[in-house]
Amino acid sequence: MRSGITLVLGGIGVKGVANVGTLQALLKNKTKIKRIVAAGLSAVAAAQFALGRDLNLLTDHLVRFFTEHQRQLWGLERFSGITRSHRRRVVESFSYFLRERLFCKANFTRLSILSWDLIEGELQEFFGNATFSDLRVPLAISAIDLKRGTEVLLEGGSLVDRLKAGVAFPGLFPPVRIEYQELVSSTLYCELPLGRLGEMDRPIVAIDIPSRVSLQNPKSIIDSLACVDELRSLAIKQILLTKADRVFCLEGLREFKWASYEKIPQLISQAYQEMDNLLCSCSDL
C-alpha cells in the first residue's frame, strides 16, 4: 500500500490555478502524496505535478492563453443575452455569466457557448499523448456522468480527454463523450470532489479555496436563484468537508475574482505563501 495522503484540491474556475502554488508548497515541504483528486483547472495543475514537470511552465502557459483569448472568454455577454446594465458585473465577476447561463430558460436550448477548438490544441500541445500510466503520482479527475447523474472519478486512458471532461463547464463547453459516458465538469455541482472517497483513501487532506458569496440585495430573479444556489453549494461543501481528516483553507484567496486572469501569478504566489505557512505550523504531514 502506498504511503502518504490523498490530496483533494478545491477551487472554482480560475481559482483552481491557485493550486499550482499549493502543490509547490507541498513539494517544498516534502509531503508524501499517494493520490490526487481534482476537477477543473485544479486537475490541469495536478496533472502537471503528477507528471513530475515544472509547475512554473504551466503558470506561463495559462497567463498567455487567457491573455490571447480574453475577448472570447470575457466577452460572453454578447452571446448570453445579458443586458447592458449587467455588463459591468460580467467584467467584474465571470460567475454572473454562469448564473445567466444556468438559470435563463432560453439558454438551456443551446449546447454550448465555446468550442473545444479553443482549448483542445492547448491541452494537446502541453500534455501530448500522455496517459495515466505516465503519472508519477496517481490522479483521479472528477466529472459528472450526465446519463446517470452521478460523480465519477476518471483514472485511466488519455490524459487530455479526461482533462477535457474535468473542465467541461456546463453551458460553456459541450459534454465529453468517453465510451458510454457523457461527462461534464463537477466543479459547478460540488466544489470539492470528496464524494467518492472512502476509508481506503485516508488520510484525506482537502484544500479549500473559498469564494466570496454575494447574498446582499438581489436585484432580479436570477440574483435570487443564484443566492439560493450559493447557499446550497456552501452547505454541500461543509457536509463533504467532514469526510476529510484535515482541511487547509486558503482564506486569503476569498476575494480573488474569476475574471482576474492577469493576476494569476499573484494568485499562485499568494497560495504558495499561505499554504507554506499552514504547513510550517503542521507537524503531522
PDB file of C-alpha atoms in Angstrom:
ATOM      1  CA  MET A   1       0.000   0.000   0.000  1.00  0.00           C
ATOM      2  CA  ARG A   2       1.309   3.442  -0.931  1.00  0.00           C
ATOM      3  CA  SER A   3       2.074   5.713   1.994  1.00  0.00           C
ATOM      4  CA  GLY A   4       1.108   9.371   2.100  1.00  0.00           C
ATOM      5  CA  ILE A   5      -2.046  11.463   1.872  1.00  0.00           C
ATOM      6  CA  THR A   6      -4.938  11.584  -0.562  1.00  0.00           C
ATOM      7  CA  LEU A   7      -4.920  15.214  -1.653  1.00  0.00           C
ATOM      8  CA  VAL A   8      -8.251  16.757  -2.710  1.00  0.00           C
ATOM      9  CA  LEU A   9      -7.994  20.110  -4.498  1.00  0.00           C
ATOM     10  CA  GLY A  10     -10.754  22.729  -4.457  1.00  0.00           C
ATOM     11  CA  GLY A  11     -11.200  25.979  -6.376  1.00  0.00           C
ATOM     12  CA  ILE A  12     -13.816  27.056  -8.915  1.00  0.00           C
ATOM     13  CA  GLY A  13     -12.870  28.500 -12.311  1.00  0.00           C
ATOM     14  CA  VAL A  14      -9.613  30.437 -12.492  1.00  0.00           C
ATOM     15  CA  LYS A  15      -9.192  29.997  -8.741  1.00  0.00           C
ATOM     16  CA  GLY A  16      -8.236  26.389  -9.435  1.00  0.00           C
ATOM     17  CA  VAL A  17      -4.945  27.669 -10.862  1.00  0.00           C
ATOM     18  CA  ALA A  18      -4.011  28.672  -7.303  1.00  0.00           C
ATOM     19  CA  ASN A  19      -3.259  25.011  -6.687  1.00  0.00           C
ATOM     20  CA  VAL A  20      -0.046  25.480  -8.656  1.00  0.00           C
ATOM     21  CA  GLY A  21       1.135  27.354  -5.560  1.00  0.00           C
ATOM     22  CA  THR A  22      -0.448  24.803  -3.219  1.00  0.00           C
ATOM     23  CA  LEU A  23       1.401  21.941  -4.922  1.00  0.00           C
ATOM     24  CA  GLN A  24       4.667  23.886  -4.922  1.00  0.00           C
ATOM     25  CA  ALA A  25       4.362  24.373  -1.153  1.00  0.00           C
ATOM     26  CA  LEU A  26       3.640  20.668  -0.615  1.00  0.00           C
ATOM     27  CA  LEU A  27       6.638  19.794  -2.782  1.00  0.00           C
ATOM     28  CA  LYS A  28       8.890  22.128  -0.808  1.00  0.00           C
ATOM     29  CA  ASN A  29       7.751  20.559   2.453  1.00  0.00           C
ATOM     30  CA  LYS A  30       8.288  17.045   1.034  1.00  0.00           C
ATOM     31  CA  THR A  31       4.727  15.979   1.776  1.00  0.00           C
ATOM     32  CA  LYS A  32       4.108  12.406   0.622  1.00  0.00           C
ATOM     33  CA  ILE A  33       1.110  12.177  -1.688  1.00  0.00           C
ATOM     34  CA  LYS A  34      -0.329   8.804  -2.660  1.00  0.00           C
ATOM     35  CA  ARG A  35      -3.178  10.168  -4.803  1.00  0.00           C
ATOM     36  CA  ILE A  36      -4.607  13.472  -6.020  1.00  0.00           C
ATOM     37  CA  VAL A  37      -8.313  14.066  -6.668  1.00  0.00           C
ATOM     38  CA  ALA A  38      -9.242  17.223  -8.582  1.00  0.00           C
ATOM     39  CA  ALA A  39     -11.548  18.819 -11.159  1.00  0.00           C
ATOM     40  CA  GLY A  40     -11.493  21.855 -13.447  1.00  0.00           C
ATOM     41  CA  LEU A  41      -8.261  23.837 -13.691  1.00  0.00           C
ATOM     42  CA  SER A  42      -7.155  22.240 -10.416  1.00  0.00           C
ATOM     43  CA  ALA A  43      -6.945  18.967 -12.359  1.00  0.00           C
ATOM     44  CA  VAL A  44      -4.743  20.615 -15.002  1.00  0.00           C
ATOM     45  CA  ALA A  45      -2.334  21.788 -12.293  1.00  0.00           C
ATOM     46  CA  ALA A  46      -2.468  18.345 -10.668  1.00  0.00           C
ATOM     47  CA  ALA A  47      -1.665  16.615 -13.970  1.00  0.00           C
ATOM     48  CA  GLN A  48       1.424  18.766 -14.484  1.00  0.00           C
ATOM     49  CA  PHE A  49       2.552  17.963 -10.929  1.00  0.00           C
ATOM     50  CA  ALA A  50       1.756  14.256 -11.246  1.00  0.00           C
ATOM     51  CA  LEU A  51       3.873  14.033 -14.398  1.00  0.00           C
ATOM     52  CA  GLY A  52       6.817  15.448 -12.446  1.00  0.00           C
ATOM     53  CA  ARG A  53       7.008  18.563 -14.622  1.00  0.00           C
ATOM     54  CA  ASP A  54       7.862  22.173 -13.796  1.00  0.00           C
ATOM     55  CA  LEU A  55       4.753  23.895 -12.496  1.00  0.00           C
ATOM     56  CA  ASN A  56       6.119  27.326 -13.445  1.00  0.00           C
ATOM     57  CA  LEU A  57       5.828  26.370 -17.127  1.00  0.00           C
ATOM     58  CA  LEU A  58       2.108  25.817 -16.607  1.00  0.00           C
ATOM     59  CA  THR A  59       1.759  29.238 -14.999  1.00  0.00           C
ATOM     60  CA  ASP A  60       3.329  30.977 -18.017  1.00  0.00           C
ATOM     61  CA  HIS A  61       1.205  28.916 -20.386  1.00  0.00           C
ATOM     62  CA  LEU A  62      -2.072  29.783 -18.632  1.00  0.00           C
ATOM     63  CA  VAL A  63      -1.316  33.510 -18.460  1.00  0.00           C
ATOM     64  CA  ARG A  64      -0.545  33.538 -22.186  1.00  0.00           C
ATOM     65  CA  PHE A  65      -3.687  31.545 -23.007  1.00  0.00           C
ATOM     66  CA  PHE A  66      -6.060  33.799 -21.045  1.00  0.00           C
ATOM     67  CA  THR A  67      -4.420  36.922 -22.457  1.00  0.00           C
ATOM     68  CA  GLU A  68      -4.722  35.727 -26.057  1.00  0.00           C
ATOM     69  CA  HIS A  69      -8.361  34.634 -25.674  1.00  0.00           C
ATOM     70  CA  GLN A  70      -9.692  37.292 -23.335  1.00  0.00           C
ATOM     71  CA  ARG A  71     -12.233  38.607 -25.860  1.00  0.00           C
ATOM     72  CA  GLN A  72     -13.752  35.135 -26.271  1.00  0.00           C
ATOM     73  CA  LEU A  73     -13.696  34.217 -22.596  1.00  0.00           C
ATOM     74  CA  TRP A  74     -14.771  37.539 -21.094  1.00  0.00           C
ATOM     75  CA  GLY A  75     -16.924  38.852 -23.918  1.00  0.00           C
ATOM     76  CA  LEU A  76     -19.558  36.215 -23.303  1.00  0.00           C
ATOM     77  CA  GLU A  77     -22.298  38.746 -22.618  1.00  0.00           C
ATOM     78  CA  ARG A  78     -22.640  39.115 -26.393  1.00  0.00           C
ATOM     79  CA  PHE A  79     -23.992  35.566 -26.564  1.00  0.00           C
ATOM     80  CA  SER A  80     -25.828  35.174 -23.279  1.00  0.00           C
ATOM     81  CA  GLY A  81     -28.436  37.920 -23.707  1.00  0.00           C
ATOM     82  CA  ILE A  82     -27.201  39.861 -20.673  1.00  0.00           C
ATOM     83  CA  THR A  83     -28.488  43.421 -20.746  1.00  0.00           C
ATOM     84  CA  ARG A  84     -26.215  46.465 -20.866  1.00  0.00           C
ATOM     85  CA  SER A  85     -26.965  47.264 -17.243  1.00  0.00           C
ATOM     86  CA  HIS A  86     -25.427  43.936 -16.246  1.00  0.00           C
ATOM     87  CA  ARG A  87     -22.293  44.052 -18.400  1.00  0.00           C
ATOM     88  CA  ARG A  88     -20.143  45.811 -15.837  1.00  0.00           C
ATOM     89  CA  ARG A  89     -20.942  43.000 -13.424  1.00  0.00           C
ATOM     90  CA  VAL A  90     -19.897  40.430 -16.047  1.00  0.00           C
ATOM     91  CA  VAL A  91     -16.477  42.036 -16.307  1.00  0.00           C
ATOM     92  CA  GLU A  92     -16.191  42.091 -12.519  1.00  0.00           C
ATOM     93  CA  SER A  93     -17.338  38.515 -11.991  1.00  0.00           C
ATOM     94  CA  PHE A  94     -17.329  35.698 -14.523  1.00  0.00           C
ATOM     95  CA  SER A  95     -19.792  33.878 -12.262  1.00  0.00           C
ATOM     96  CA  TYR A  96     -22.587  36.261 -13.292  1.00  0.00           C
ATOM     97  CA  PHE A  97     -22.468  34.875 -16.815  1.00  0.00           C
ATOM     98  CA  LEU A  98     -22.735  31.363 -15.413  1.00  0.00           C
ATOM     99  CA  ARG A  99     -25.779  32.380 -13.394  1.00  0.00           C
ATOM    100  CA  GLU A 100     -27.479  33.718 -16.504  1.00  0.00           C
ATOM    101  CA  ARG A 101     -26.414  30.588 -18.328  1.00  0.00           C
ATOM    102  CA  LEU A 102     -27.710  28.187 -15.714  1.00  0.00           C
ATOM    103  CA  PHE A 103     -30.978  29.905 -14.835  1.00  0.00           C
ATOM    104  CA  CYS A 104     -32.153  31.542 -18.069  1.00  0.00           C
ATOM    105  CA  LYS A 105     -34.637  29.140 -19.695  1.00  0.00           C
ATOM    106  CA  ALA A 106     -33.769  30.255 -23.229  1.00  0.00           C
ATOM    107  CA  ASN A 107     -30.165  29.253 -22.717  1.00  0.00           C
ATOM    108  CA  PHE A 108     -30.975  25.630 -21.896  1.00  0.00           C
ATOM    109  CA  THR A 109     -31.604  25.027 -25.604  1.00  0.00           C
ATOM    110  CA  ARG A 110     -28.021  25.943 -26.507  1.00  0.00           C
ATOM    111  CA  LEU A 111     -25.479  23.160 -26.281  1.00  0.00           C
ATOM    112  CA  SER A 112     -22.535  25.389 -25.506  1.00  0.00           C
ATOM    113  CA  ILE A 113     -21.056  28.828 -25.989  1.00  0.00           C
ATOM    114  CA  LEU A 114     -17.457  27.761 -26.619  1.00  0.00           C
ATOM    115  CA  SER A 115     -15.980  25.116 -28.900  1.00  0.00           C
ATOM    116  CA  TRP A 116     -13.375  22.563 -27.880  1.00  0.00           C
ATOM    117  CA  ASP A 117     -11.222  24.049 -30.663  1.00  0.00           C
ATOM    118  CA  LEU A 118     -10.439  26.828 -28.193  1.00  0.00           C
ATOM    119  CA  ILE A 119      -8.524  24.663 -25.724  1.00  0.00           C
ATOM    120  CA  GLU A 120      -8.063  21.177 -27.148  1.00  0.00           C
ATOM    121  CA  GLY A 121      -4.971  22.171 -29.090  1.00  0.00           C
ATOM    122  CA  GLU A 122      -3.543  23.837 -25.993  1.00  0.00           C
ATOM    123  CA  LEU A 123      -4.036  20.701 -23.903  1.00  0.00           C
ATOM    124  CA  GLN A 124      -2.594  18.540 -26.675  1.00  0.00           C
ATOM    125  CA  GLU A 125       0.434  20.800 -27.001  1.00  0.00           C
ATOM    126  CA  PHE A 126       1.071  20.711 -23.277  1.00  0.00           C
ATOM    127  CA  PHE A 127       0.265  17.089 -22.395  1.00  0.00           C
ATOM    128  CA  GLY A 128       0.613  15.379 -25.772  1.00  0.00           C
ATOM    129  CA  ASN A 129      -0.218  11.675 -25.771  1.00  0.00           C
ATOM    130  CA  ALA A 130       0.357  11.228 -22.049  1.00  0.00           C
ATOM    131  CA  THR A 131      -1.811   8.666 -20.284  1.00  0.00           C
ATOM    132  CA  PHE A 132      -2.483   7.966 -16.629  1.00  0.00           C
ATOM    133  CA  SER A 133       0.182   5.261 -16.717  1.00  0.00           C
ATOM    134  CA  ASP A 134       2.772   8.022 -17.285  1.00  0.00           C
ATOM    135  CA  LEU A 135       1.941   9.729 -13.988  1.00  0.00           C
ATOM    136  CA  ARG A 136       4.382   9.536 -11.098  1.00  0.00           C
ATOM    137  CA  VAL A 137       1.558  10.268  -8.659  1.00  0.00           C
ATOM    138  CA  PRO A 138      -1.883   8.678  -9.235  1.00  0.00           C
ATOM    139  CA  LEU A 139      -4.522  11.213 -10.264  1.00  0.00           C
ATOM    140  CA  ALA A 140      -8.325  10.972 -10.291  1.00  0.00           C
ATOM    141  CA  ILE A 141     -10.250  13.611 -12.257  1.00  0.00           C
ATOM    142  CA  SER A 142     -13.775  14.302 -11.027  1.00  0.00           C
ATOM    143  CA  ALA A 143     -16.633  14.704 -13.509  1.00  0.00           C
ATOM    144  CA  ILE A 144     -20.404  14.285 -13.634  1.00  0.00           C
ATOM    145  CA  ASP A 145     -21.898  11.496 -15.742  1.00  0.00           C
ATOM    146  CA  LEU A 146     -24.986  13.207 -17.190  1.00  0.00           C
ATOM    147  CA  LYS A 147     -26.760   9.946 -18.059  1.00  0.00           C
ATOM    148  CA  ARG A 148     -26.560   8.611 -14.507  1.00  0.00           C
ATOM    149  CA  GLY A 149     -26.486  11.974 -12.740  1.00  0.00           C
ATOM    150  CA  THR A 150     -23.596  10.907 -10.525  1.00  0.00           C
ATOM    151  CA  GLU A 151     -19.999  11.917  -9.888  1.00  0.00           C
ATOM    152  CA  VAL A 152     -17.330   9.684 -11.413  1.00  0.00           C
ATOM    153  CA  LEU A 153     -13.569   9.607 -10.938  1.00  0.00           C
ATOM    154  CA  LEU A 154     -11.571   9.203 -14.154  1.00  0.00           C
ATOM    155  CA  GLU A 155      -8.323   7.351 -13.558  1.00  0.00           C
ATOM    156  CA  GLY A 156      -7.275   5.763 -16.834  1.00  0.00           C
ATOM    157  CA  GLY A 157      -6.826   6.394 -20.549  1.00  0.00           C
ATOM    158  CA  SER A 158      -5.847   9.564 -22.387  1.00  0.00           C
ATOM    159  CA  LEU A 159      -4.923  12.397 -20.028  1.00  0.00           C
ATOM    160  CA  VAL A 160      -6.102  15.088 -22.458  1.00  0.00           C
ATOM    161  CA  ASP A 161      -9.552  13.511 -22.918  1.00  0.00           C
ATOM    162  CA  ARG A 162     -10.074  13.191 -19.172  1.00  0.00           C
ATOM    163  CA  LEU A 163      -8.857  16.742 -18.520  1.00  0.00           C
ATOM    164  CA  LYS A 164     -11.404  17.964 -21.062  1.00  0.00           C
ATOM    165  CA  ALA A 165     -14.134  16.252 -19.050  1.00  0.00           C
ATOM    166  CA  GLY A 166     -12.755  17.922 -15.927  1.00  0.00           C
ATOM    167  CA  VAL A 167     -13.051  21.421 -17.436  1.00  0.00           C
ATOM    168  CA  ALA A 168     -16.275  20.898 -19.423  1.00  0.00           C
ATOM    169  CA  PHE A 169     -18.212  23.569 -17.529  1.00  0.00           C
ATOM    170  CA  PRO A 170     -21.943  23.119 -18.322  1.00  0.00           C
ATOM    171  CA  GLY A 171     -23.170  25.676 -20.826  1.00  0.00           C
ATOM    172  CA  LEU A 172     -19.663  26.764 -21.785  1.00  0.00           C
ATOM    173  CA  PHE A 173     -18.196  23.618 -23.363  1.00  0.00           C
ATOM    174  CA  PRO A 174     -20.021  20.595 -24.831  1.00  0.00           C
ATOM    175  CA  PRO A 175     -20.099  17.404 -22.754  1.00  0.00           C
ATOM    176  CA  VAL A 176     -17.222  14.999 -23.376  1.00  0.00           C
ATOM    177  CA  ARG A 177     -18.187  11.520 -24.547  1.00  0.00           C
ATOM    178  CA  ILE A 178     -15.938   8.734 -23.276  1.00  0.00           C
ATOM    179  CA  GLU A 179     -17.175   5.243 -24.067  1.00  0.00           C
ATOM    180  CA  TYR A 180     -20.768   5.071 -22.715  1.00  0.00           C
ATOM    181  CA  GLN A 181     -20.465   8.188 -20.564  1.00  0.00           C
ATOM    182  CA  GLU A 182     -21.410  11.796 -21.309  1.00  0.00           C
ATOM    183  CA  LEU A 183     -19.289  13.900 -18.952  1.00  0.00           C
ATOM    184  CA  VAL A 184     -19.187  17.484 -17.688  1.00  0.00           C
ATOM    185  CA  SER A 185     -17.119  19.188 -15.002  1.00  0.00           C
ATOM    186  CA  SER A 186     -18.208  18.556 -11.431  1.00  0.00           C
ATOM    187  CA  THR A 187     -16.997  21.914 -10.073  1.00  0.00           C
ATOM    188  CA  LEU A 188     -20.299  23.767 -10.516  1.00  0.00           C
ATOM    189  CA  TYR A 189     -22.147  20.973  -8.721  1.00  0.00           C
ATOM    190  CA  CYS A 190     -19.636  20.253  -5.998  1.00  0.00           C
ATOM    191  CA  GLU A 191     -16.596  22.441  -5.369  1.00  0.00           C
ATOM    192  CA  LEU A 192     -14.520  19.771  -3.595  1.00  0.00           C
ATOM    193  CA  PRO A 193     -14.589  16.245  -5.108  1.00  0.00           C
ATOM    194  CA  LEU A 194     -14.756  14.309  -1.847  1.00  0.00           C
ATOM    195  CA  GLY A 195     -17.958  12.410  -2.555  1.00  0.00           C
ATOM    196  CA  ARG A 196     -16.411   9.221  -3.954  1.00  0.00           C
ATOM    197  CA  LEU A 197     -13.683   8.788  -1.349  1.00  0.00           C
ATOM    198  CA  GLY A 198     -13.737   6.204   1.436  1.00  0.00           C
ATOM    199  CA  GLU A 199     -11.722   4.630   4.233  1.00  0.00           C
ATOM    200  CA  MET A 200      -9.064   3.253   1.877  1.00  0.00           C
ATOM    201  CA  ASP A 201      -8.201   6.819   0.867  1.00  0.00           C
ATOM    202  CA  ARG A 202      -7.315   8.014   4.370  1.00  0.00           C
ATOM    203  CA  PRO A 203      -5.679  10.203   5.461  1.00  0.00           C
ATOM    204  CA  ILE A 204      -7.606  12.658   3.273  1.00  0.00           C
ATOM    205  CA  VAL A 205      -6.342  16.248   3.092  1.00  0.00           C
ATOM    206  CA  ALA A 206      -8.617  18.830   1.424  1.00  0.00           C
ATOM    207  CA  ILE A 207      -7.551  22.223   0.080  1.00  0.00           C
ATOM    208  CA  ASP A 208     -10.456  24.646   0.377  1.00  0.00           C
ATOM    209  CA  ILE A 209     -10.185  27.812  -1.737  1.00  0.00           C
ATOM    210  CA  PRO A 210     -13.253  29.791  -0.604  1.00  0.00           C
ATOM    211  CA  SER A 211     -15.272  32.090  -2.819  1.00  0.00           C
ATOM    212  CA  ARG A 212     -16.920  35.359  -1.966  1.00  0.00           C
ATOM    213  CA  VAL A 213     -20.664  34.834  -1.526  1.00  0.00           C
ATOM    214  CA  SER A 214     -22.910  37.623  -2.820  1.00  0.00           C
ATOM    215  CA  LEU A 215     -26.077  37.407  -0.755  1.00  0.00           C
ATOM    216  CA  GLN A 216     -26.934  41.077  -0.365  1.00  0.00           C
ATOM    217  CA  ASN A 217     -29.735  42.952  -2.139  1.00  0.00           C
ATOM    218  CA  PRO A 218     -30.622  40.646  -5.055  1.00  0.00           C
ATOM    219  CA  LYS A 219     -31.896  42.778  -7.950  1.00  0.00           C
ATOM    220  CA  SER A 220     -33.510  40.092 -10.109  1.00  0.00           C
ATOM    221  CA  ILE A 221     -34.955  36.593 -10.032  1.00  0.00           C
ATOM    222  CA  ILE A 222     -31.629  35.346 -11.377  1.00  0.00           C
ATOM    223  CA  ASP A 223     -29.820  37.011  -8.479  1.00  0.00           C
ATOM    224  CA  SER A 224     -32.236  35.404  -6.008  1.00  0.00           C
ATOM    225  CA  LEU A 225     -31.811  31.961  -7.567  1.00  0.00           C
ATOM    226  CA  ALA A 226     -28.046  32.457  -7.561  1.00  0.00           C
ATOM    227  CA  CYS A 227     -28.145  33.276  -3.839  1.00  0.00           C
ATOM    228  CA  VAL A 228     -30.077  30.079  -3.153  1.00  0.00           C
ATOM    229  CA  ASP A 229     -27.633  28.082  -5.266  1.00  0.00           C
ATOM    230  CA  GLU A 230     -24.635  29.604  -3.466  1.00  0.00           C
ATOM    231  CA  LEU A 231     -26.150  28.690  -0.096  1.00  0.00           C
ATOM    232  CA  ARG A 232     -26.801  25.175  -1.340  1.00  0.00           C
ATOM    233  CA  SER A 233     -23.219  24.862  -2.582  1.00  0.00           C
ATOM    234  CA  LEU A 234     -21.847  26.081   0.752  1.00  0.00           C
ATOM    235  CA  ALA A 235     -23.996  23.564   2.639  1.00  0.00           C
ATOM    236  CA  ILE A 236     -22.870  20.696   0.413  1.00  0.00           C
ATOM    237  CA  LYS A 237     -19.231  21.711   0.774  1.00  0.00           C
ATOM    238  CA  GLN A 238     -19.491  21.799   4.563  1.00  0.00           C
ATOM    239  CA  ILE A 239     -21.019  18.314   4.577  1.00  0.00           C
ATOM    240  CA  LEU A 240     -18.329  16.923   2.274  1.00  0.00           C
ATOM    241  CA  LEU A 241     -15.500  18.537   4.230  1.00  0.00           C
ATOM    242  CA  THR A 242     -16.415  16.325   7.178  1.00  0.00           C
ATOM    243  CA  LYS A 243     -15.029  13.418   5.145  1.00  0.00           C
ATOM    244  CA  ALA A 244     -11.544  14.949   5.211  1.00  0.00           C
ATOM    245  CA  ASP A 245      -9.093  14.212   8.004  1.00  0.00           C
ATOM    246  CA  ARG A 246      -7.580  17.675   7.627  1.00  0.00           C
ATOM    247  CA  VAL A 247      -8.740  20.808   5.801  1.00  0.00           C
ATOM    248  CA  PHE A 248      -6.429  23.633   4.768  1.00  0.00           C
ATOM    249  CA  CYS A 249      -8.484  26.748   3.987  1.00  0.00           C
ATOM    250  CA  LEU A 250      -6.679  29.403   1.931  1.00  0.00           C
ATOM    251  CA  GLU A 251      -8.760  32.210   3.348  1.00  0.00           C
ATOM    252  CA  GLY A 252      -6.622  34.942   1.768  1.00  0.00           C
ATOM    253  CA  LEU A 253      -7.862  33.930  -1.704  1.00  0.00           C
ATOM    254  CA  ARG A 254     -11.556  34.501  -0.947  1.00  0.00           C
ATOM    255  CA  GLU A 255     -11.735  37.916  -2.649  1.00  0.00           C
ATOM    256  CA  PHE A 256      -9.967  36.885  -5.853  1.00  0.00           C
ATOM    257  CA  LYS A 257     -12.370  37.337  -8.796  1.00  0.00           C
ATOM    258  CA  TRP A 258     -12.796  34.765 -11.529  1.00  0.00           C
ATOM    259  CA  ALA A 259     -12.052  37.164 -14.353  1.00  0.00           C
ATOM    260  CA  SER A 260      -8.790  38.463 -12.844  1.00  0.00           C
ATOM    261  CA  TYR A 261      -6.706  36.269 -15.136  1.00  0.00           C
ATOM    262  CA  GLU A 262      -3.953  38.897 -15.393  1.00  0.00           C
ATOM    263  CA  LYS A 263      -3.317  38.375 -11.672  1.00  0.00           C
ATOM    264  CA  ILE A 264      -2.712  34.630 -11.968  1.00  0.00           C
ATOM    265  CA  PRO A 265       0.980  34.917 -10.929  1.00  0.00           C
ATOM    266  CA  GLN A 266      -0.034  36.851  -7.782  1.00  0.00           C
ATOM    267  CA  LEU A 267      -2.789  34.297  -7.082  1.00  0.00           C
ATOM    268  CA  ILE A 268      -0.306  31.429  -7.280  1.00  0.00           C
ATOM    269  CA  SER A 269       2.283  33.259  -5.192  1.00  0.00           C
ATOM    270  CA  GLN A 270      -0.271  34.063  -2.502  1.00  0.00           C
ATOM    271  CA  ALA A 271      -1.497  30.442  -2.448  1.00  0.00           C
ATOM    272  CA  TYR A 272       2.103  29.234  -2.094  1.00  0.00           C
ATOM    273  CA  GLN A 273       2.852  31.580   0.814  1.00  0.00           C
ATOM    274  CA  GLU A 274      -0.375  30.798   2.616  1.00  0.00           C
ATOM    275  CA  MET A 275      -0.042  27.032   2.166  1.00  0.00           C
ATOM    276  CA  ASP A 276       3.615  27.100   3.171  1.00  0.00           C
ATOM    277  CA  ASN A 277       2.721  28.962   6.382  1.00  0.00           C
ATOM    278  CA  LEU A 278      -0.015  26.465   7.166  1.00  0.00           C
ATOM    279  CA  LEU A 279       2.329  23.526   6.597  1.00  0.00           C
ATOM    280  CA  CYS A 280       5.003  25.078   8.817  1.00  0.00           C
ATOM    281  CA  SER A 281       2.527  25.088  11.693  1.00  0.00           C
ATOM    282  CA  CYS A 282       1.522  21.462  10.988  1.00  0.00           C
ATOM    283  CA  SER A 283       3.794  18.728  12.332  1.00  0.00           C
ATOM    284  CA  ASP A 284       1.996  15.593  11.132  1.00  0.00           C
ATOM    285  CA  LEU A 285       2.268  15.918   7.345  1.00  0.00           C
TER     286      LEU A 285
END
